[in-house]
mmCIF file of C-alpha atoms in Angstrom:
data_model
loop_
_atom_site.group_PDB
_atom_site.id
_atom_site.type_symbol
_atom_site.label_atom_id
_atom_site.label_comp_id
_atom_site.label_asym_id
_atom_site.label_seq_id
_atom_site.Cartn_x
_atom_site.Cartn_y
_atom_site.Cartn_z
ATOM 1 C CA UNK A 223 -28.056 2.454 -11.523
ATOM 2 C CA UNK A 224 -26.503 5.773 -12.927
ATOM 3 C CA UNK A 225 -23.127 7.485 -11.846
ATOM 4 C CA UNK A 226 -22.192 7.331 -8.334
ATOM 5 C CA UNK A 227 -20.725 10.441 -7.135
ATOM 6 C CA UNK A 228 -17.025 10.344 -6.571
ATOM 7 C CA UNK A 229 -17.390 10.934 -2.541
ATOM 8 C CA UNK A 230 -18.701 8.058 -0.436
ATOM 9 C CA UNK A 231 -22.527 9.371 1.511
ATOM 10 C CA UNK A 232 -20.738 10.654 4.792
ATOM 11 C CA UNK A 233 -21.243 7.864 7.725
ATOM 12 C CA UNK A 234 -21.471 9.305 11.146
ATOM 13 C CA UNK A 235 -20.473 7.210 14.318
ATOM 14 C CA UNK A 236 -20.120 7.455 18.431
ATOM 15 C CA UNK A 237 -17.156 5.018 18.216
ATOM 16 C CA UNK A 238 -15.140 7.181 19.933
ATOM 17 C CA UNK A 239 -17.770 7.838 22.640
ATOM 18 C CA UNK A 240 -18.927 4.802 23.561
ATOM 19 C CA UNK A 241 -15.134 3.900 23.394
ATOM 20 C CA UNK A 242 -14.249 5.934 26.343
ATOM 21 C CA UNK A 243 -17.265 4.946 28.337
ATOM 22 C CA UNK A 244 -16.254 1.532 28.637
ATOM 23 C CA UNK A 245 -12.687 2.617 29.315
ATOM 24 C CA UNK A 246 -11.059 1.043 26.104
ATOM 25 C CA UNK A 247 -8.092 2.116 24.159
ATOM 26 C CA UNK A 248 -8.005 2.237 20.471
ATOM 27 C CA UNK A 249 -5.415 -0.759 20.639
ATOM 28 C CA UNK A 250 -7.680 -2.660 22.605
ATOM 29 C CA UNK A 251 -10.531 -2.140 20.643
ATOM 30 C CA UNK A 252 -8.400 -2.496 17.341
ATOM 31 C CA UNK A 253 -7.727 -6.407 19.192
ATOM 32 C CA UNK A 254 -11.074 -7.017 20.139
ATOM 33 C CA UNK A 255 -12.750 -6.776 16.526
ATOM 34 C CA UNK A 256 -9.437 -7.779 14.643
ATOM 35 C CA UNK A 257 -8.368 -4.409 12.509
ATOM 36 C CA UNK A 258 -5.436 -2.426 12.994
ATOM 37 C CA UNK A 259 -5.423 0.550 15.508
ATOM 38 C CA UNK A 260 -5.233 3.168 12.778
ATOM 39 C CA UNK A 261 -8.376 1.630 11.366
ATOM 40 C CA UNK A 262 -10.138 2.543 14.708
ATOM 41 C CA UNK A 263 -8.544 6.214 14.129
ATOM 42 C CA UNK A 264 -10.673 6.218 10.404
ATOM 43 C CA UNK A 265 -13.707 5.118 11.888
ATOM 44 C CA UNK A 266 -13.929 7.082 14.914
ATOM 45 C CA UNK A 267 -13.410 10.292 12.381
ATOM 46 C CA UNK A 268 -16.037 8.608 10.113
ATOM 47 C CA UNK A 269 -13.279 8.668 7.254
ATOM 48 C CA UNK A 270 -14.296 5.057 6.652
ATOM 49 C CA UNK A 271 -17.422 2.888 6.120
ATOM 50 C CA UNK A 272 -17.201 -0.578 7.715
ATOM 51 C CA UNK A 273 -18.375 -3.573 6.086
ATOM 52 C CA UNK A 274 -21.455 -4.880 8.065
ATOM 53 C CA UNK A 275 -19.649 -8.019 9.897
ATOM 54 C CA UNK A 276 -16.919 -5.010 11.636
ATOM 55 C CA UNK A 277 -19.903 -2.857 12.521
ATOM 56 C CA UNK A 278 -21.472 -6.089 13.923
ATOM 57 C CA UNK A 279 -18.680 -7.046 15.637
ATOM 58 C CA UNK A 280 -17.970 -3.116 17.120
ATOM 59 C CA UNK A 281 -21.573 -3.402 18.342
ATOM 60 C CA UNK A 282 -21.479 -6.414 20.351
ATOM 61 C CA UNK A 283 -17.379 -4.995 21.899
ATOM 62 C CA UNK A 284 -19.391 -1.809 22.642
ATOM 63 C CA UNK A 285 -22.363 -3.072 24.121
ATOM 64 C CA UNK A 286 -24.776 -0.810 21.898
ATOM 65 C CA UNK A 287 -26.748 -1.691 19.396
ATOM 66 C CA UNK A 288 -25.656 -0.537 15.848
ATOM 67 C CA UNK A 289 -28.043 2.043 15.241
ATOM 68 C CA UNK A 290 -26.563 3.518 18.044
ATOM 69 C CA UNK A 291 -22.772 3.466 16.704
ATOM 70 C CA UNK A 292 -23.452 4.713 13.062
ATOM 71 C CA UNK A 293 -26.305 6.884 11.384
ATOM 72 C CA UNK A 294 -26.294 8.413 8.023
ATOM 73 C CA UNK A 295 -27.136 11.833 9.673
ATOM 74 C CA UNK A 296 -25.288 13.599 12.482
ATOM 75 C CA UNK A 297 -25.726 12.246 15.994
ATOM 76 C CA UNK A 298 -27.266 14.824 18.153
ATOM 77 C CA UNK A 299 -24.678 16.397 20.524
ATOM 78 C CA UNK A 300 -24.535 14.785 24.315
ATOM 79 C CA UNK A 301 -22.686 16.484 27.170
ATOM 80 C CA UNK A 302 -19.958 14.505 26.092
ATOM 81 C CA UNK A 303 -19.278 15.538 22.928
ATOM 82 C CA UNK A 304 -20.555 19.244 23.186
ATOM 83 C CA UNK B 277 10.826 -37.880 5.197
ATOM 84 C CA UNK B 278 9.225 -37.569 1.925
ATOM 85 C CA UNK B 279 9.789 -34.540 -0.581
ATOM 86 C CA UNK B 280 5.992 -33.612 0.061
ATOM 87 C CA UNK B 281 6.910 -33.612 4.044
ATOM 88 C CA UNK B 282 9.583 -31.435 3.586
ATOM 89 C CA UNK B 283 7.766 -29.228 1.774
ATOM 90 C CA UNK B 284 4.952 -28.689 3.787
ATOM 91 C CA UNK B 285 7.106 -28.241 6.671
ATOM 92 C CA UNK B 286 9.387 -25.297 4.548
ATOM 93 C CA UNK B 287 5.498 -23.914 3.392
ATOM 94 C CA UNK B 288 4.641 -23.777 7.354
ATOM 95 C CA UNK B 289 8.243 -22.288 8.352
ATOM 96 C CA UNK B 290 7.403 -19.393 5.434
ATOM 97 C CA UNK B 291 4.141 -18.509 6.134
ATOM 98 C CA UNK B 292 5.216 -18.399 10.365
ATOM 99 C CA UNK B 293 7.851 -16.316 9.084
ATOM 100 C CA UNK B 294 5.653 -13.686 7.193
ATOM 101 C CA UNK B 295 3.270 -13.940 10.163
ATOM 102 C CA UNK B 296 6.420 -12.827 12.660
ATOM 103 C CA UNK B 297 7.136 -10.417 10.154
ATOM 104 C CA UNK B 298 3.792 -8.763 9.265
ATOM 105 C CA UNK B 299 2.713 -8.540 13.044
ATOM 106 C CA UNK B 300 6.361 -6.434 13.702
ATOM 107 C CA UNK B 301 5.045 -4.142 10.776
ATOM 108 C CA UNK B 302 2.120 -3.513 12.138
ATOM 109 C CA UNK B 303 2.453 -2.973 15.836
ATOM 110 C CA UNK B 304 6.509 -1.064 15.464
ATOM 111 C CA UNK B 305 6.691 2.159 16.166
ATOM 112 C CA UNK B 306 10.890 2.285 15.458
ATOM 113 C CA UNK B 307 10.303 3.247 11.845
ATOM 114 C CA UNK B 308 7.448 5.716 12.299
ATOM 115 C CA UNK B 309 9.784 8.903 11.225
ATOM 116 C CA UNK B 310 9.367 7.643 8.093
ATOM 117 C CA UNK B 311 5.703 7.165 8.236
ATOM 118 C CA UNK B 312 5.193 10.993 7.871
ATOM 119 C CA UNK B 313 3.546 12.650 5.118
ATOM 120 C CA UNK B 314 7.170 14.694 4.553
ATOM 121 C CA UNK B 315 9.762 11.950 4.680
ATOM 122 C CA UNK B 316 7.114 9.704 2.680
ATOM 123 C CA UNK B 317 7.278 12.193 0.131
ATOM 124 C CA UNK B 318 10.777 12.675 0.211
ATOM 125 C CA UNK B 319 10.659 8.788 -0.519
ATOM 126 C CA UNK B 320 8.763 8.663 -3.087
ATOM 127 C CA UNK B 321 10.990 11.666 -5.004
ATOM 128 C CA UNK B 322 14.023 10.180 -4.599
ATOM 129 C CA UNK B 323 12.916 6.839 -5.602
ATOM 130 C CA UNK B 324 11.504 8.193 -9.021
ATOM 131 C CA UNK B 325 15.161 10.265 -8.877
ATOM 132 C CA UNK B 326 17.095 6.991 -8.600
ATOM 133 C CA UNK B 327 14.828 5.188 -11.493
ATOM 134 C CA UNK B 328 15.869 8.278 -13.712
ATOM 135 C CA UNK B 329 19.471 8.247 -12.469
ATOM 136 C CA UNK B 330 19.815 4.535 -13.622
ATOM 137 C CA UNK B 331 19.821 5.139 -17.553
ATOM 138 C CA UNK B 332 22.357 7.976 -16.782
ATOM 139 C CA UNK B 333 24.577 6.174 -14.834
ATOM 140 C CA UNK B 334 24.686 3.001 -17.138
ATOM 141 C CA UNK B 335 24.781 4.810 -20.443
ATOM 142 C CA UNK B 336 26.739 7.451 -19.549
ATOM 143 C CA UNK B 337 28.936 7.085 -17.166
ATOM 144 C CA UNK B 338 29.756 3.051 -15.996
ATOM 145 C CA UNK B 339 28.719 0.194 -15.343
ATOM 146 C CA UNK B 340 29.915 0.053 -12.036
ATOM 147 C CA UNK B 341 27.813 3.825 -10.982
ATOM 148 C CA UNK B 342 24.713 2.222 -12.440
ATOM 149 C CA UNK B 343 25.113 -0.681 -10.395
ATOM 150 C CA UNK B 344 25.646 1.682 -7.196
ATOM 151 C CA UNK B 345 22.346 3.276 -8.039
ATOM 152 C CA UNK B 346 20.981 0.180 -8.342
ATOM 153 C CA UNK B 347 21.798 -0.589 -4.822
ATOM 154 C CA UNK B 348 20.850 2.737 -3.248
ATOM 155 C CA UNK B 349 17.614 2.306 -5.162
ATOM 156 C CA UNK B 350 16.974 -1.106 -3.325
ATOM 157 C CA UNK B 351 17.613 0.422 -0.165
ATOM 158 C CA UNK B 352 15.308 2.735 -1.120
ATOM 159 C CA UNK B 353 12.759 0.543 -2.464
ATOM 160 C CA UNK B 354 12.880 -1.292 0.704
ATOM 161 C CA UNK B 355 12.221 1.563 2.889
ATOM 162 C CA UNK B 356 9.745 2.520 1.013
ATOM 163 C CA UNK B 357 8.048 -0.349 1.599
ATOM 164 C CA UNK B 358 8.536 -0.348 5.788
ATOM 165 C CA UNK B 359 6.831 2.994 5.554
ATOM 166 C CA UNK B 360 3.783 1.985 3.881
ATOM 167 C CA UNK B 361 3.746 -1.327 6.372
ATOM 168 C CA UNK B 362 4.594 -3.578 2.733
ATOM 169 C CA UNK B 363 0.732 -3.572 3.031
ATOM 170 C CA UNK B 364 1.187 -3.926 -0.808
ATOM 171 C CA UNK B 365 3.072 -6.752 -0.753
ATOM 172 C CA UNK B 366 1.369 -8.875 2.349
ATOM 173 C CA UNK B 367 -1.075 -11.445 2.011
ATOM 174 C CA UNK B 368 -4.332 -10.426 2.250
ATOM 175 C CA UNK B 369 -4.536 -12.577 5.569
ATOM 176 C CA UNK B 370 -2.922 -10.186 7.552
ATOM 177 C CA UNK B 371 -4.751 -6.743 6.608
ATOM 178 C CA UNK B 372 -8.047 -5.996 8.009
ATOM 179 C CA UNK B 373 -10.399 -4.523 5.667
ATOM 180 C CA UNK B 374 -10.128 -1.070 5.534
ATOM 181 C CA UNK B 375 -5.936 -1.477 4.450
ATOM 182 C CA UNK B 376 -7.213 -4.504 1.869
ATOM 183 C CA UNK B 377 -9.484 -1.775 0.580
ATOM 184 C CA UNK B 378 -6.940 0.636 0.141
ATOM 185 C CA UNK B 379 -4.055 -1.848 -1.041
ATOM 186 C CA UNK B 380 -6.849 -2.635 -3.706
ATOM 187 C CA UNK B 381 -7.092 0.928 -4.710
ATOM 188 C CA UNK B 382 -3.604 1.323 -5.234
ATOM 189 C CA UNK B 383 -3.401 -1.269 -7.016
ATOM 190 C CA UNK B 384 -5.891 0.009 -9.363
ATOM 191 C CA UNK B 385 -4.006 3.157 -9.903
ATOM 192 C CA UNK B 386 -0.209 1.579 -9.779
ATOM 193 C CA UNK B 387 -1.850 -0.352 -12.845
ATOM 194 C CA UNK B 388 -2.747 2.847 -14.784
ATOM 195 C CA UNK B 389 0.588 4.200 -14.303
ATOM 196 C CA UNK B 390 2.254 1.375 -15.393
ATOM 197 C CA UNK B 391 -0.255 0.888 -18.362
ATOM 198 C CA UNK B 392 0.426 4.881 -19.244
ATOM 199 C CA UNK B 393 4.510 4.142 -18.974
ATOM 200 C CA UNK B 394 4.412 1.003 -20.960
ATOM 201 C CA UNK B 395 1.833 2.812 -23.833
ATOM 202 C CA UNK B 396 3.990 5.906 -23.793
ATOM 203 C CA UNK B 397 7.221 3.472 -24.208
ATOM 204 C CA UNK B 398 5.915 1.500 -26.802
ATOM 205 C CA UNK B 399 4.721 4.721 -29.201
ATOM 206 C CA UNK B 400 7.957 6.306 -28.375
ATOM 207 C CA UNK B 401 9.229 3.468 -29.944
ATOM 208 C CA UNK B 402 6.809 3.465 -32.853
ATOM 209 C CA UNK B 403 7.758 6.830 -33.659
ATOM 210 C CA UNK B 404 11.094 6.555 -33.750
ATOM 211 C CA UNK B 405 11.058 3.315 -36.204
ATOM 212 C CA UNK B 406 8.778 5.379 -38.136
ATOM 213 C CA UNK B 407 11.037 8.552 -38.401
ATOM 214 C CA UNK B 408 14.368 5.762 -38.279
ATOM 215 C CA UNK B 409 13.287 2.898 -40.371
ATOM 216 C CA UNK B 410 14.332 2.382 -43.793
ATOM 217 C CA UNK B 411 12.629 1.380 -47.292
ATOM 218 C CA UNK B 412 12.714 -1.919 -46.414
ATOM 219 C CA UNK B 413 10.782 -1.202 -43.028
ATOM 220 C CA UNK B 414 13.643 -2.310 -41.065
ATOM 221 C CA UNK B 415 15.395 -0.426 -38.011
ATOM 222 C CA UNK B 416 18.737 -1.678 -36.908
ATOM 223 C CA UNK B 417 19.423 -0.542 -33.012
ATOM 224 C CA UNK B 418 22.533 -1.529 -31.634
ATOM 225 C CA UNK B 419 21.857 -2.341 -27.666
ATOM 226 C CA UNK B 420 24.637 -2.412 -25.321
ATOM 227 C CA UNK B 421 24.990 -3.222 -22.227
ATOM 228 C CA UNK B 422 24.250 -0.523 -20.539
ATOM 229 C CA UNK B 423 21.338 0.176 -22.420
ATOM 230 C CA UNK B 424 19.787 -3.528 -21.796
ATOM 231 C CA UNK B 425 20.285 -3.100 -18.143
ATOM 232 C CA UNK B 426 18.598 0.330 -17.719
ATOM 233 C CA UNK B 427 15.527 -0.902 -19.555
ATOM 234 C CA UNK B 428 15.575 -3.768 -17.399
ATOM 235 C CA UNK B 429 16.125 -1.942 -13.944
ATOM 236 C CA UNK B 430 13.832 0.573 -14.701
ATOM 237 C CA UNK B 431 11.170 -1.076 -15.789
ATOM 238 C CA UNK B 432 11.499 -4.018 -12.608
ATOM 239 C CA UNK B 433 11.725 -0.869 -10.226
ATOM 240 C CA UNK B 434 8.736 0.767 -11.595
ATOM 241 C CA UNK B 435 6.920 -2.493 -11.474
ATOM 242 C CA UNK B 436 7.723 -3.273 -7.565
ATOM 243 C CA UNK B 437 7.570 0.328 -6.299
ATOM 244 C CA UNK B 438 4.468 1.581 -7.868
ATOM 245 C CA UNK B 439 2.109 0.110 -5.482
ATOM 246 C CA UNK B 440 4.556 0.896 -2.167
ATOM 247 C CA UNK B 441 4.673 5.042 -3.960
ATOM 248 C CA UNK B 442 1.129 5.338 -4.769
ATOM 249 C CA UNK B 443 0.270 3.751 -0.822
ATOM 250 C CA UNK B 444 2.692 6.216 0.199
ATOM 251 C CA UNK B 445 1.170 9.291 -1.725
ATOM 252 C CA UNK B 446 -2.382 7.992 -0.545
ATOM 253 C CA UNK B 447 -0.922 8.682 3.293
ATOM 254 C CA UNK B 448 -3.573 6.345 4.565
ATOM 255 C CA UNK B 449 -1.554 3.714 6.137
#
């Protein structure tokens, strides 16, 4: 397998949007999948990588498939986020 | 009621207890001045102040000051631990994974500090019965009082605030 680097591969995610489209807060979101708000906080700024059962269950709160939440490149920009 | 009754009543007391309490953690927002990168600092420093003060105060000036720093440095120790959330001391039960991840790291590090400390103690030691000890490769130390409680303190304190310092330095909680 080698060395890993040090850094984690950078994950990229529309938490955030897709948060505010279906009018949640971070607590309530934070409730609905079972983490703490300030979890929500790392994730929206892609600071952390969620296991695949949290990205599962942030999918199926958000309504979006979860392609559509995280991507290994950047997202392109929408009107919202330009 | 049988022993066994009692105690799985006092086990389901305890654990509603640390669920009360780790849910107030979480969700409290009293405590949150010292949840800043600053005054988490400023914890951290004095704590490592108080561990050096307790050898001082014990050997060299009373028992009763070292026991005063002793104190302080409980108080201390405790509020360290409110401003990390005691996420190092709760059960894993009630962190999600992203704060079991990085109680797990801190661990990992608390442990090589400690390791470093206890190595760096021990050839200290080994030094000085090498420069101390006689022909007959013996080293007579008198310990006092004073001395057996610092070692004691110190080490204890290190042990239970390493985790709570190093989540503190880590600011990610």
């Amino acid at each position: 397998m080698g060395r890993r680097p040090k850094a984690d591969e950078p994950v990229y995610s529309r938490i955030e949007e897709l948060r505010s489209e279906r009018g949640l807060s971070r607590q309530e979101l934070a409730d609905a999948v079972g983490v703490h708000y300030q979890t929500v906080g790392y994730l929206e700024r892609g600071e952390y990588s969620p296991s695949l059962s949290l990205a599962l269950r942030l999918a199926e709160i958000l309504e979006a498939p979860v392609e559509q939440l995280f991507s290994l490149t950047p997202f392109p920009e929408t009107q919202e986020t330009r | 009621m049988t022993l066994k009754e009692r105690w799985a009543i006092s086990k389901e007391r305890n654990e509603a207890a640390v669920a009360a309490s780790a849910e107030r953690l979480m969700s409290d927002t009293r405590y949150d001045s010292v949840r800043t990168r600053r005054a988490r600092l400023l914890l951290v420093g004095g704590y490592l102040v108080l561990l050096v003060l307790v050898p001082v105060a014990y050997i060299a000036v009373d028992q009763l000051v070292g026991l005063l720093v002793v104190i302080v440095g409980a108080g201390a120790w405790a509020l360290l631990r409110v401003s990390v959330r005691t996420i190092a001391d709760l059960p894993d039960e009630y962190l999600d994974e992203r704060q079991l991840a990085v109680r797990n790291e801190s661990y990992v590090e608390s442990y090589r500090y400690l390791a470093g400390a206890v190595a760096l103690a021990g050839t200290v030691g080994l030094i000085a019965f090498i420069v101390n000890g006689t022909e007959l490769d013996t080293w007579d130390v008198t310990l006092t009082w004073g001395a057996v409680m610092s070692a004691f303190w110190v080490f204890l304190g290190l042990a239970l605030g390493l985790p709570s310092m190093v989540l503190a330095l880590k600011d990610k909680v």
